[in-house]
Amino acid sequence: MTYNIENNFDKEEALRLIATNGSPGLQNPEKLSPIFQDFSNRCLEMDVEKRGSAKELLQHPFLKLTKPFSTLTPLIMAAKEAMKSHR
């Protein structure tokens, strides 16, 4: 089941929905890579025995694809400049 991202559930309502309907699926999963879908499914697994531990998830191939934080610097600088120009 997927939930509309526009819905603003309070915490109790969100927990009730998850307990009743299971964890929400991703919207438009076909637009996401299979490796990310697998990572997300492992994180959102309702059964604690089947869910990946933090240690296991940190070793997931999806996280191995990440680039160093330094690659974000140009994007952060561009965003800051864009914010300045819109003031």
Short mmCIF file of N, CA and C in Angstrom, two decimals:
data_model
loop_
_atom_site.label_atom_id
_atom_site.label_comp_id
_atom_site.label_asym_id
_atom_site.label_seq_id
_atom_site.Cartn_x
_atom_site.Cartn_y
_atom_site.Cartn_z
N MET A 1 0.85 -1.18 0.00
CA MET A 1 0.00 0.00 0.00
C MET A 1 0.89 1.24 0.00
N THR A 2 0.50 2.24 -0.76
CA THR A 2 1.22 3.51 -0.72
C THR A 2 0.31 4.56 -0.11
N TYR A 3 0.91 5.53 0.52
CA TYR A 3 0.16 6.63 1.10
C TYR A 3 0.50 7.89 0.33
N ASN A 4 -0.48 8.74 0.16
CA ASN A 4 -0.26 9.99 -0.54
C ASN A 4 0.63 10.88 0.31
N ILE A 5 1.72 11.33 -0.28
CA ILE A 5 2.69 12.16 0.45
C ILE A 5 2.08 13.48 0.91
N GLU A 6 0.99 13.88 0.27
CA GLU A 6 0.34 15.14 0.62
C GLU A 6 -0.44 15.03 1.93
N ASN A 7 -0.77 13.81 2.34
CA ASN A 7 -1.51 13.64 3.59
C ASN A 7 -0.62 14.02 4.76
N ASN A 8 -1.17 14.75 5.69
CA ASN A 8 -0.43 15.16 6.88
C ASN A 8 -0.98 14.40 8.08
N PHE A 9 -0.54 13.17 8.25
CA PHE A 9 -0.99 12.36 9.38
C PHE A 9 -0.26 12.80 10.64
N ASP A 10 -0.97 12.75 11.76
CA ASP A 10 -0.23 12.93 13.00
C ASP A 10 0.47 11.61 13.30
N LYS A 11 1.35 11.60 14.26
CA LYS A 11 2.17 10.42 14.54
C LYS A 11 1.32 9.21 14.90
N GLU A 12 0.31 9.41 15.73
CA GLU A 12 -0.53 8.28 16.14
C GLU A 12 -1.30 7.70 14.96
N GLU A 13 -1.81 8.57 14.10
CA GLU A 13 -2.54 8.10 12.93
C GLU A 13 -1.61 7.34 11.99
N ALA A 14 -0.40 7.85 11.81
CA ALA A 14 0.57 7.17 10.95
C ALA A 14 0.89 5.78 11.49
N LEU A 15 1.12 5.67 12.80
CA LEU A 15 1.41 4.37 13.41
C LEU A 15 0.22 3.42 13.28
N ARG A 16 -0.99 3.95 13.44
CA ARG A 16 -2.19 3.12 13.30
C ARG A 16 -2.30 2.58 11.88
N LEU A 17 -2.07 3.46 10.89
CA LEU A 17 -2.14 3.02 9.50
C LEU A 17 -1.09 1.96 9.18
N ILE A 18 0.11 2.14 9.69
CA ILE A 18 1.17 1.16 9.44
C ILE A 18 0.83 -0.16 10.11
N ALA A 19 0.33 -0.11 11.34
CA ALA A 19 -0.04 -1.33 12.05
C ALA A 19 -1.18 -2.06 11.35
N THR A 20 -2.11 -1.30 10.77
CA THR A 20 -3.27 -1.87 10.10
C THR A 20 -2.94 -2.35 8.69
N ASN A 21 -2.23 -1.52 7.94
CA ASN A 21 -2.03 -1.77 6.51
C ASN A 21 -0.63 -2.20 6.12
N GLY A 22 0.29 -2.21 7.04
CA GLY A 22 1.68 -2.50 6.71
C GLY A 22 2.42 -1.23 6.35
N SER A 23 3.71 -1.36 6.18
CA SER A 23 4.51 -0.16 5.88
C SER A 23 4.14 0.36 4.50
N PRO A 24 4.21 1.66 4.34
CA PRO A 24 3.85 2.24 3.05
C PRO A 24 4.89 1.88 2.00
N GLY A 25 4.42 1.64 0.81
CA GLY A 25 5.35 1.39 -0.29
C GLY A 25 5.83 2.70 -0.87
N LEU A 26 6.75 2.59 -1.77
CA LEU A 26 7.26 3.78 -2.45
C LEU A 26 6.31 4.17 -3.57
N GLN A 27 6.13 5.47 -3.76
CA GLN A 27 5.33 5.93 -4.88
C GLN A 27 6.17 5.81 -6.14
N ASN A 28 5.58 5.31 -7.21
CA ASN A 28 6.24 5.15 -8.50
C ASN A 28 7.54 4.36 -8.40
N PRO A 29 7.51 3.17 -7.83
CA PRO A 29 8.75 2.41 -7.66
C PRO A 29 9.44 2.09 -8.99
N GLU A 30 8.67 2.06 -10.07
CA GLU A 30 9.27 1.76 -11.38
C GLU A 30 10.26 2.84 -11.81
N LYS A 31 10.19 4.01 -11.20
CA LYS A 31 11.12 5.09 -11.51
C LYS A 31 12.41 4.99 -10.69
N LEU A 32 12.45 4.06 -9.77
CA LEU A 32 13.60 3.92 -8.88
C LEU A 32 14.43 2.70 -9.27
N SER A 33 15.71 2.76 -9.01
CA SER A 33 16.58 1.64 -9.36
C SER A 33 16.24 0.42 -8.50
N PRO A 34 16.43 -0.76 -9.06
CA PRO A 34 16.18 -1.99 -8.27
C PRO A 34 17.02 -2.04 -6.99
N ILE A 35 18.24 -1.54 -7.05
CA ILE A 35 19.11 -1.60 -5.87
C ILE A 35 18.56 -0.69 -4.75
N PHE A 36 17.99 0.49 -5.13
CA PHE A 36 17.39 1.35 -4.12
C PHE A 36 16.10 0.73 -3.59
N GLN A 37 15.31 0.14 -4.47
CA GLN A 37 14.08 -0.52 -4.03
C GLN A 37 14.39 -1.61 -3.01
N ASP A 38 15.44 -2.39 -3.27
CA ASP A 38 15.82 -3.45 -2.33
C ASP A 38 16.24 -2.86 -0.99
N PHE A 39 17.06 -1.80 -1.03
CA PHE A 39 17.50 -1.14 0.20
C PHE A 39 16.29 -0.63 1.00
N SER A 40 15.40 0.05 0.31
CA SER A 40 14.22 0.61 0.96
C SER A 40 13.35 -0.50 1.57
N ASN A 41 13.14 -1.56 0.81
CA ASN A 41 12.34 -2.68 1.32
C ASN A 41 12.98 -3.31 2.55
N ARG A 42 14.30 -3.42 2.56
CA ARG A 42 14.99 -3.98 3.73
C ARG A 42 14.83 -3.06 4.95
N CYS A 43 14.83 -1.75 4.71
CA CYS A 43 14.66 -0.79 5.82
C CYS A 43 13.24 -0.81 6.36
N LEU A 44 12.26 -0.96 5.48
CA LEU A 44 10.86 -0.84 5.86
C LEU A 44 10.19 -2.17 6.21
N GLU A 45 10.94 -3.25 6.21
CA GLU A 45 10.38 -4.57 6.54
C GLU A 45 9.73 -4.51 7.91
N MET A 46 8.45 -4.93 7.97
CA MET A 46 7.71 -4.89 9.23
C MET A 46 8.20 -5.94 10.23
N ASP A 47 8.55 -7.10 9.74
CA ASP A 47 8.99 -8.20 10.60
C ASP A 47 10.43 -7.92 11.06
N VAL A 48 10.59 -7.68 12.34
CA VAL A 48 11.90 -7.32 12.88
C VAL A 48 12.94 -8.40 12.62
N GLU A 49 12.51 -9.65 12.55
CA GLU A 49 13.45 -10.75 12.29
C GLU A 49 13.97 -10.72 10.86
N LYS A 50 13.18 -10.17 9.94
CA LYS A 50 13.58 -10.10 8.53
C LYS A 50 14.23 -8.77 8.17
N ARG A 51 13.94 -7.74 8.98
CA ARG A 51 14.47 -6.40 8.70
C ARG A 51 15.98 -6.39 8.89
N GLY A 52 16.67 -5.68 8.02
CA GLY A 52 18.12 -5.56 8.15
C GLY A 52 18.50 -4.76 9.38
N SER A 53 19.55 -5.19 10.04
CA SER A 53 20.07 -4.41 11.16
C SER A 53 20.81 -3.19 10.61
N ALA A 54 21.09 -2.24 11.46
CA ALA A 54 21.84 -1.05 11.02
C ALA A 54 23.17 -1.48 10.43
N LYS A 55 23.83 -2.42 11.07
CA LYS A 55 25.13 -2.89 10.59
C LYS A 55 25.00 -3.51 9.20
N GLU A 56 23.97 -4.34 9.00
CA GLU A 56 23.75 -4.96 7.70
C GLU A 56 23.40 -3.92 6.64
N LEU A 57 22.52 -2.99 6.99
CA LEU A 57 22.09 -1.98 6.02
C LEU A 57 23.24 -1.07 5.61
N LEU A 58 24.14 -0.78 6.52
CA LEU A 58 25.30 0.04 6.17
C LEU A 58 26.23 -0.66 5.18
N GLN A 59 26.09 -1.97 5.07
CA GLN A 59 26.90 -2.74 4.11
C GLN A 59 26.15 -3.00 2.80
N HIS A 60 24.92 -2.48 2.69
CA HIS A 60 24.11 -2.74 1.50
C HIS A 60 24.79 -2.13 0.27
N PRO A 61 24.72 -2.80 -0.87
CA PRO A 61 25.34 -2.28 -2.10
C PRO A 61 24.88 -0.87 -2.48
N PHE A 62 23.63 -0.52 -2.15
CA PHE A 62 23.15 0.83 -2.49
C PHE A 62 24.01 1.89 -1.82
N LEU A 63 24.35 1.69 -0.56
CA LEU A 63 25.16 2.68 0.15
C LEU A 63 26.61 2.66 -0.32
N LYS A 64 27.03 1.58 -0.92
CA LYS A 64 28.39 1.51 -1.46
C LYS A 64 28.53 2.36 -2.73
N LEU A 65 27.40 2.74 -3.33
CA LEU A 65 27.41 3.55 -4.55
C LEU A 65 27.59 5.04 -4.27
N THR A 66 27.53 5.43 -3.01
CA THR A 66 27.58 6.85 -2.69
C THR A 66 28.95 7.44 -2.99
N LYS A 67 28.92 8.72 -3.28
CA LYS A 67 30.16 9.47 -3.54
C LYS A 67 30.55 10.20 -2.26
N PRO A 68 31.77 10.68 -2.17
CA PRO A 68 32.20 11.42 -0.98
C PRO A 68 31.36 12.69 -0.78
N PHE A 69 31.22 13.10 0.48
CA PHE A 69 30.47 14.31 0.79
C PHE A 69 30.99 15.52 0.04
N SER A 70 32.28 15.54 -0.26
CA SER A 70 32.87 16.69 -0.94
C SER A 70 32.24 16.94 -2.30
N THR A 71 31.61 15.93 -2.89
CA THR A 71 30.96 16.13 -4.19
C THR A 71 29.71 17.00 -4.05
N LEU A 72 29.22 17.17 -2.83
CA LEU A 72 28.04 18.01 -2.60
C LEU A 72 28.38 19.49 -2.52
N THR A 73 29.63 19.82 -2.28
CA THR A 73 30.03 21.21 -2.08
C THR A 73 29.57 22.12 -3.21
N PRO A 74 29.81 21.79 -4.48
CA PRO A 74 29.35 22.69 -5.56
C PRO A 74 27.83 22.86 -5.57
N LEU A 75 27.11 21.82 -5.24
CA LEU A 75 25.64 21.92 -5.21
C LEU A 75 25.18 22.83 -4.08
N ILE A 76 25.81 22.71 -2.93
CA ILE A 76 25.46 23.55 -1.78
C ILE A 76 25.76 25.01 -2.09
N MET A 77 26.92 25.25 -2.69
CA MET A 77 27.30 26.63 -3.04
C MET A 77 26.32 27.21 -4.06
N ALA A 78 25.93 26.43 -5.04
CA ALA A 78 24.98 26.90 -6.06
C ALA A 78 23.62 27.20 -5.42
N ALA A 79 23.19 26.36 -4.48
CA ALA A 79 21.92 26.60 -3.80
C ALA A 79 21.97 27.87 -2.97
N LYS A 80 23.09 28.10 -2.30
CA LYS A 80 23.24 29.33 -1.50
C LYS A 80 23.21 30.56 -2.40
N GLU A 81 23.87 30.49 -3.54
CA GLU A 81 23.86 31.62 -4.48
C GLU A 81 22.46 31.86 -5.02
N ALA A 82 21.75 30.80 -5.31
CA ALA A 82 20.38 30.93 -5.82
C ALA A 82 19.48 31.58 -4.76
N MET A 83 19.68 31.22 -3.50
CA MET A 83 18.88 31.81 -2.42
C MET A 83 19.18 33.30 -2.28
N LYS A 84 20.45 33.68 -2.43
CA LYS A 84 20.83 35.09 -2.33
C LYS A 84 20.17 35.91 -3.44
N SER A 85 20.13 35.35 -4.63
CA SER A 85 19.58 36.10 -5.77
C SER A 85 18.07 36.21 -5.72
N HIS A 86 17.41 35.42 -4.89
CA HIS A 86 15.95 35.48 -4.78
C HIS A 86 15.47 36.32 -3.60
N ARG A 87 16.39 36.99 -2.94
CA ARG A 87 15.99 37.82 -1.78
C ARG A 87 15.53 39.16 -2.21
#
